[in-house]
Coordinates of N, CA, C and O and ligand atoms in Angstrom, one line a residue:
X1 N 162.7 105.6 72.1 CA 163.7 104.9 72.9 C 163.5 103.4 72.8 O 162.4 102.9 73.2
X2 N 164.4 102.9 72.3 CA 164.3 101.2 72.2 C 164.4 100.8 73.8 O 165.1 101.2 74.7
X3 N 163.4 99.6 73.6 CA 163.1 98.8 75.1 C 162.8 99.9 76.4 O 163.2 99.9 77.5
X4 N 162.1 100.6 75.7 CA 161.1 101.1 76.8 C 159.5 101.2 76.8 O 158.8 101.8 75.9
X5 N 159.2 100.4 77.9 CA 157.6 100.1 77.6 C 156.8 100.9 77.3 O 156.0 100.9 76.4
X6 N 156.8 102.2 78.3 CA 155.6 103.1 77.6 C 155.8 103.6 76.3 O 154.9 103.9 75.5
X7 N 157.4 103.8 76.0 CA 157.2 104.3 74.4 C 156.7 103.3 73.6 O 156.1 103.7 72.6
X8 N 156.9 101.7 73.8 CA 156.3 100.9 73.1 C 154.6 101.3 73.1 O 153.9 101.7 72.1
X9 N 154.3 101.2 74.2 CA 152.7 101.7 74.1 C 152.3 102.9 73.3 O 151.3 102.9 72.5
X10 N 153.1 104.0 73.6 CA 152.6 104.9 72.5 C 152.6 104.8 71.3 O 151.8 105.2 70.6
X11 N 153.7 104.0 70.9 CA 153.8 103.7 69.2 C 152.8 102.9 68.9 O 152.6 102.6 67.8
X12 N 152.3 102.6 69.5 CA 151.3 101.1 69.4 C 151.8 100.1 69.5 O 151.0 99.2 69.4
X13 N 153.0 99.8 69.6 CA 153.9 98.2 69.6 C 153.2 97.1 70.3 O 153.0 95.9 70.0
X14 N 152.8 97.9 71.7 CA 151.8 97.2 72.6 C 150.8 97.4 73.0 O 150.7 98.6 73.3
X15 N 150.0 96.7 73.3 CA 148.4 97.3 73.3 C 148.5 97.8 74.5 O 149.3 97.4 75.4
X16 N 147.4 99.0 74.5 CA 147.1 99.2 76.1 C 145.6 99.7 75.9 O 145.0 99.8 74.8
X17 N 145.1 100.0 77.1 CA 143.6 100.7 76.9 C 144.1 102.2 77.1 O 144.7 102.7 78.0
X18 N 143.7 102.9 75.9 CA 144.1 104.5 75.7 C 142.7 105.4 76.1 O 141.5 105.1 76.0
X19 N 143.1 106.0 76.4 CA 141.7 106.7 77.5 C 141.9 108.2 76.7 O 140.8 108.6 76.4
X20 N 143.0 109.1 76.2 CA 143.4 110.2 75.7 C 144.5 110.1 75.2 O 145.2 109.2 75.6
X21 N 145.0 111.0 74.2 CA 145.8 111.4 73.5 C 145.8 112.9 73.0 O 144.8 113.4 72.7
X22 N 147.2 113.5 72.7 CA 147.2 114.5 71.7 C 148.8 114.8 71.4 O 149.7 114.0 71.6
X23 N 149.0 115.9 70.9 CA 150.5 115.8 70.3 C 151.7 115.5 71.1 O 152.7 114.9 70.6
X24 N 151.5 115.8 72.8 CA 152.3 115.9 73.1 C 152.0 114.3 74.4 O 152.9 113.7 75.1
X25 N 150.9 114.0 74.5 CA 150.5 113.3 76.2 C 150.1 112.4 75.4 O 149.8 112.6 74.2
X26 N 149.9 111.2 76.0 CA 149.0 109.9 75.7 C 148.7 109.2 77.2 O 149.6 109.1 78.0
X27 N 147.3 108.8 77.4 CA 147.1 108.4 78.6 C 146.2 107.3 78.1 O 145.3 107.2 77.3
X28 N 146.9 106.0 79.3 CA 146.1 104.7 78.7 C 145.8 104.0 80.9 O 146.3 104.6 81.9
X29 N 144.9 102.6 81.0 CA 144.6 102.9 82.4 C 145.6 101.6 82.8 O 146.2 100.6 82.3
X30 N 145.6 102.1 83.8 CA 146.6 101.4 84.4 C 146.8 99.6 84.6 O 145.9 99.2 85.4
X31 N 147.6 98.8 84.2 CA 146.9 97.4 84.3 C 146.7 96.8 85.5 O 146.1 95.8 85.8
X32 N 147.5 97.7 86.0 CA 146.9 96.6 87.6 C 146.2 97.8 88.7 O 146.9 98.2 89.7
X33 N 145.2 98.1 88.5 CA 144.9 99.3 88.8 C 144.9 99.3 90.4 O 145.0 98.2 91.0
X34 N 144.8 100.3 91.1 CA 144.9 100.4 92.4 C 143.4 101.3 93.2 O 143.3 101.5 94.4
X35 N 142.6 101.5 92.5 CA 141.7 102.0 92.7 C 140.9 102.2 91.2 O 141.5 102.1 90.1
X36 N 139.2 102.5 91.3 CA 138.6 102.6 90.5 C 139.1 103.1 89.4 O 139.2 102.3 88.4
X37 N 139.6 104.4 89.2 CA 139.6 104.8 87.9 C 141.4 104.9 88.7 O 141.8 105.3 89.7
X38 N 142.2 104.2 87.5 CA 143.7 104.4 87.9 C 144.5 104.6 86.6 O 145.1 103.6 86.2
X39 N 144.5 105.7 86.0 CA 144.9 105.8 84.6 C 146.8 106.8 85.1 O 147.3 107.4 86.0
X40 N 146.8 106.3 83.9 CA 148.9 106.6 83.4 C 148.6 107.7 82.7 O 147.9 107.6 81.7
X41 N 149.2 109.3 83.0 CA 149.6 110.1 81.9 C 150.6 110.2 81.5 O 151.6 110.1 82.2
X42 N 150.8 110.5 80.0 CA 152.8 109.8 79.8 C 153.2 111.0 78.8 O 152.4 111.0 77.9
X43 N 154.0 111.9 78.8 CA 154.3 112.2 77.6 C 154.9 111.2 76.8 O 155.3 110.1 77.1
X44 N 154.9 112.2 74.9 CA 155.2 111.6 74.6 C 157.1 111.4 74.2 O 157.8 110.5 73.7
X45 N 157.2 112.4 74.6 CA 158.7 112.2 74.9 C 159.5 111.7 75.7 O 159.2 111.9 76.9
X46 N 160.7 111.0 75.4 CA 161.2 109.6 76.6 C 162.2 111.0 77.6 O 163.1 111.8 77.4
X47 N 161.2 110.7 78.9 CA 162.3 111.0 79.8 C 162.3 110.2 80.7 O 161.2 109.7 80.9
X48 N 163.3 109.7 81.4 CA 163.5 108.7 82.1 C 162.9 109.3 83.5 O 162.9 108.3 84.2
X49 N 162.5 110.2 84.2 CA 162.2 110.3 85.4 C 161.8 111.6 85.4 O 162.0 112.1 84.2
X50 N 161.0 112.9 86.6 CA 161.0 114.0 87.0 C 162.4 114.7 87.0 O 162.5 115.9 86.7
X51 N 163.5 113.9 87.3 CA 164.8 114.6 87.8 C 165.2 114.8 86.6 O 166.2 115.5 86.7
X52 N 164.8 114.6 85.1 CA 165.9 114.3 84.1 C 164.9 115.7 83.2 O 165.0 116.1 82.0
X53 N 164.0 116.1 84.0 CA 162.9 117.0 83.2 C 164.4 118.3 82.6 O 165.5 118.5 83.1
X54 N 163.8 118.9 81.3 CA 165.1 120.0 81.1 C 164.2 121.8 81.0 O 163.0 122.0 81.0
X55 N 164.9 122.3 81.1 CA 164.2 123.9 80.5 C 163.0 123.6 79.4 O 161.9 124.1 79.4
X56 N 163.4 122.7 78.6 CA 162.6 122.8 77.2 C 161.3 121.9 77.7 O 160.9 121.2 76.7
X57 N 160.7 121.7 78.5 CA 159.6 120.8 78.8 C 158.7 121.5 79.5 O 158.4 121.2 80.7
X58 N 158.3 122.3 79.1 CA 157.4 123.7 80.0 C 156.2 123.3 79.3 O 155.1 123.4 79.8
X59 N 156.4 123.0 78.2 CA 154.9 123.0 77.1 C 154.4 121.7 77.5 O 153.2 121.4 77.9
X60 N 155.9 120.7 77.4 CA 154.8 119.1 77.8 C 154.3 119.0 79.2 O 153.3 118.3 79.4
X61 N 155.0 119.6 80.1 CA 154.0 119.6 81.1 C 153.2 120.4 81.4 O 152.6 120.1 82.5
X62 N 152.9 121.6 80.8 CA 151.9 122.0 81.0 C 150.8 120.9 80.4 O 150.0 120.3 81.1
X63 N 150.7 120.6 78.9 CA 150.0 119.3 78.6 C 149.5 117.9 79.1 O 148.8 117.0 78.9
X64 N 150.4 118.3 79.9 CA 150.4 116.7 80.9 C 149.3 117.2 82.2 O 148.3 116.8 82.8
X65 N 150.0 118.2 82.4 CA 148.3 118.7 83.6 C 147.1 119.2 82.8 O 146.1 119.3 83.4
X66 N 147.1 119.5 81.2 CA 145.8 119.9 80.9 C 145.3 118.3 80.8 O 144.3 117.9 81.1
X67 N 146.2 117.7 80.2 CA 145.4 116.6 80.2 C 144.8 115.8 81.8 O 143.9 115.0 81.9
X68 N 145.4 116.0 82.6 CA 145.0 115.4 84.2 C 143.7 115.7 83.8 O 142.8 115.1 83.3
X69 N 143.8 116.8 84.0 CA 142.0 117.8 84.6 C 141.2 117.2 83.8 O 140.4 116.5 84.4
X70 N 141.3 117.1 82.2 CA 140.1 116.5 81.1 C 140.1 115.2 81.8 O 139.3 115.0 82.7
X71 N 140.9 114.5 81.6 CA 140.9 113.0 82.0 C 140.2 112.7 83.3 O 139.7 111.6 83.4
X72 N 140.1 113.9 84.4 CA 139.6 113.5 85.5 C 137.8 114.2 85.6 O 136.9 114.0 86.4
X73 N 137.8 115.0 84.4 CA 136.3 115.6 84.2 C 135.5 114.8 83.4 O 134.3 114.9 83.1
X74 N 136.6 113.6 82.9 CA 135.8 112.4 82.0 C 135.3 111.6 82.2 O 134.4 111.1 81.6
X75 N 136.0 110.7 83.9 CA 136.1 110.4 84.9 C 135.3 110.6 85.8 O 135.2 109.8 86.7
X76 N 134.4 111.9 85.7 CA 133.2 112.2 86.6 C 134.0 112.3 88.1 O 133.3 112.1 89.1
X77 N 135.4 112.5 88.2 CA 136.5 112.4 89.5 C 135.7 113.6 90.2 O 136.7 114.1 90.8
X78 N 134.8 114.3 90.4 CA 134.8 115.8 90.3 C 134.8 115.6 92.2 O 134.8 116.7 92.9
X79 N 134.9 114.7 92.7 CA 135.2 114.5 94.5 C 136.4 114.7 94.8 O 136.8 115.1 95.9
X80 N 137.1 114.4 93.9 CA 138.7 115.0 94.0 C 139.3 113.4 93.4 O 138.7 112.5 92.9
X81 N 140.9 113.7 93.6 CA 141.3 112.5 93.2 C 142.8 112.7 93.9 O 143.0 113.6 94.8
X82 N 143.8 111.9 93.4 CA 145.2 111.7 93.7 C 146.3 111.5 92.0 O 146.4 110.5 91.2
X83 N 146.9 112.9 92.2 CA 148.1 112.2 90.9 C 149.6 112.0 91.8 O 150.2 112.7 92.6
X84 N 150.0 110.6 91.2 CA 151.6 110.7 91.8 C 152.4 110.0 90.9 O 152.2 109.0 90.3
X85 N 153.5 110.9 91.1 CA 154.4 110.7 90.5 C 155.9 110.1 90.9 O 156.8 110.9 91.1
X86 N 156.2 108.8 91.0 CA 157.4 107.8 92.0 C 158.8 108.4 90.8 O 158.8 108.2 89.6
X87 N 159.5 108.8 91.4 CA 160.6 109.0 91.1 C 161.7 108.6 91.7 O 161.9 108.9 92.9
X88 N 162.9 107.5 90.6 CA 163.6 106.7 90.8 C 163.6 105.6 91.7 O 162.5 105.2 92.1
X89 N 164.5 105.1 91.9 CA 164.7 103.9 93.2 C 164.0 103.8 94.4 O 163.1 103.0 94.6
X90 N 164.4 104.8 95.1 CA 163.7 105.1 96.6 C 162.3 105.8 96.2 O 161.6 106.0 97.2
X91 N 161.8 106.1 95.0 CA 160.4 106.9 95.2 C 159.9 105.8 94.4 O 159.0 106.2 93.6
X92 N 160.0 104.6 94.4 CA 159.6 103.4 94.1 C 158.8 103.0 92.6 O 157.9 102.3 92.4
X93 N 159.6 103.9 91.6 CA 159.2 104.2 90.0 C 160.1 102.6 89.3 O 161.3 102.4 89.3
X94 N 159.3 102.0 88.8 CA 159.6 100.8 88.3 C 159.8 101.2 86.6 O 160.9 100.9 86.1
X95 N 158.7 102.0 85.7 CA 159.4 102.2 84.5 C 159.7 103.5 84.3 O 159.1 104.5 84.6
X96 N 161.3 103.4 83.5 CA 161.9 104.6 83.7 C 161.5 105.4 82.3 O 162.2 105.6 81.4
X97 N 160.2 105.8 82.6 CA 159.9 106.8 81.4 C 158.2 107.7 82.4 O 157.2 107.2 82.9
X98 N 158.7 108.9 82.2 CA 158.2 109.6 83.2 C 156.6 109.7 82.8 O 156.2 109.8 81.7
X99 N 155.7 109.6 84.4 CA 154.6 109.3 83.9 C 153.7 109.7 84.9 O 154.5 110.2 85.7
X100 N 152.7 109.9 85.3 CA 151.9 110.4 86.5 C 150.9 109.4 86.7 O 150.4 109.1 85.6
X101 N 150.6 108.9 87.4 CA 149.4 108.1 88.1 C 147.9 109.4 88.5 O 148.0 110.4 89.2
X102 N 146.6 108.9 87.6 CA 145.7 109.3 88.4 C 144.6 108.0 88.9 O 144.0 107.1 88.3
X103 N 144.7 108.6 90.4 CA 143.9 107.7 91.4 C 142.8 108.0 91.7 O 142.8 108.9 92.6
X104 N 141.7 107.7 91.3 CA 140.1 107.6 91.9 C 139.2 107.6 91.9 O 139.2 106.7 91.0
X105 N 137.6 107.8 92.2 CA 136.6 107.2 91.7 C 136.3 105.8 93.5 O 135.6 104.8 93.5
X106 N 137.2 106.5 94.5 CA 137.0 106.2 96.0 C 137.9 107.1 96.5 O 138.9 107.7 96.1
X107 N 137.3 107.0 97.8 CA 137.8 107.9 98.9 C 139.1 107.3 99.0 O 139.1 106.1 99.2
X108 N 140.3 107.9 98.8 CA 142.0 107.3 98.7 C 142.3 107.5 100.0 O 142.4 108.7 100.2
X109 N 142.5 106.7 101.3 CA 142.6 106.8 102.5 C 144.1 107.2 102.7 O 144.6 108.2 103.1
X110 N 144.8 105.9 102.1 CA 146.4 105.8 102.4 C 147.1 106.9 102.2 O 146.9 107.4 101.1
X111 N 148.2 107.6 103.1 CA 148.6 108.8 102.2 C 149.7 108.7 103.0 O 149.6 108.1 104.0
X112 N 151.0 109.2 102.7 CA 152.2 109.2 103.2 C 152.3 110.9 103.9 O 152.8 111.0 105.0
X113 N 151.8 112.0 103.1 CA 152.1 112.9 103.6 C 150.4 113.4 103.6 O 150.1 114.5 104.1
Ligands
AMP201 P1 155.7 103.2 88.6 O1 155.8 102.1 89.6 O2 155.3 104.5 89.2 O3 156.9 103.3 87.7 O4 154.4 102.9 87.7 C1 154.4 101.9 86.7 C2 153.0 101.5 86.4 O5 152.9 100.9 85.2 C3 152.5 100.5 87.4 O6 151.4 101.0 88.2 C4 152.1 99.3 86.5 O7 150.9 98.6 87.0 C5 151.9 100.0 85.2 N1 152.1 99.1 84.0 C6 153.1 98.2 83.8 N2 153.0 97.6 82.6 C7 151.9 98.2 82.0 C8 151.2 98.0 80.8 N3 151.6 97.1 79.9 N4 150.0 98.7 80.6 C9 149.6 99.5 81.5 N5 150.2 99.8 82.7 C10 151.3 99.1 83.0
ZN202 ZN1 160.1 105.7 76.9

């Protein structure tokens, strides 16, 4: 997808710090991070949001959670952690290519629910 930043990142167009990869996920850390360990899981397929997910994405997200777990067993996260996912406007998702936040490496106080 032209002019969309994480697919730029996955192509390599733009640098990022890449923490994991494999056929389907690429995970690099987040640049303005919000806590100690605050890494981006992304597929690598452009979807613009959770809502736009279809039938045929059963495999990438199962990959997208196998990759959480590694990512967070690499991470030494093993106290627990926080993944979230902002979807659209009101759920306060700034780029529209669907992506998961993992949060931690400290006790995450703030929580909405
Ligand atoms: P969201 O607000 O849920 O859409 O999350 C977008 C995230 O992308 C934010 O936490 C940003 O800090 C992060 N971000 C934006 N540009 C970059 C970049 N070039 N490399 C890594 N993370 C980025
Ligand atoms: Zn994209």
């Amino acid at each position: 997808m032209e002019n969309c930043l994480f697919c730029k990142i996955i192509n390599g167009e733009i640098p990022s710090s890449i923490v994991y990869k494999d056929d389907d996920v690429v995970a690099f850390k987040d640049i303005n991070p919000q806590a100690p360990v605050h890494i981006l899981v992304v597929p690598r397929k452009h979807i613009v949001s959770a809502a736009e997910k279809d039938a045929s994405d059963g495999k990438m997200l199962s990959a997208v959670f196998s990759a959480i777990a590694k990512i967070a067993k690499e991470n030494k996260l093993d106290n627990g952690f926080r993944i979230i996912n902002n979807c659209g406007a009101d759920g306060g998702q700034t780029v529209p290519h669907l992506h998961f936040h993992i949060l931690g490496g400290r006790a995450l106080g703030d929580k909405v629910i």
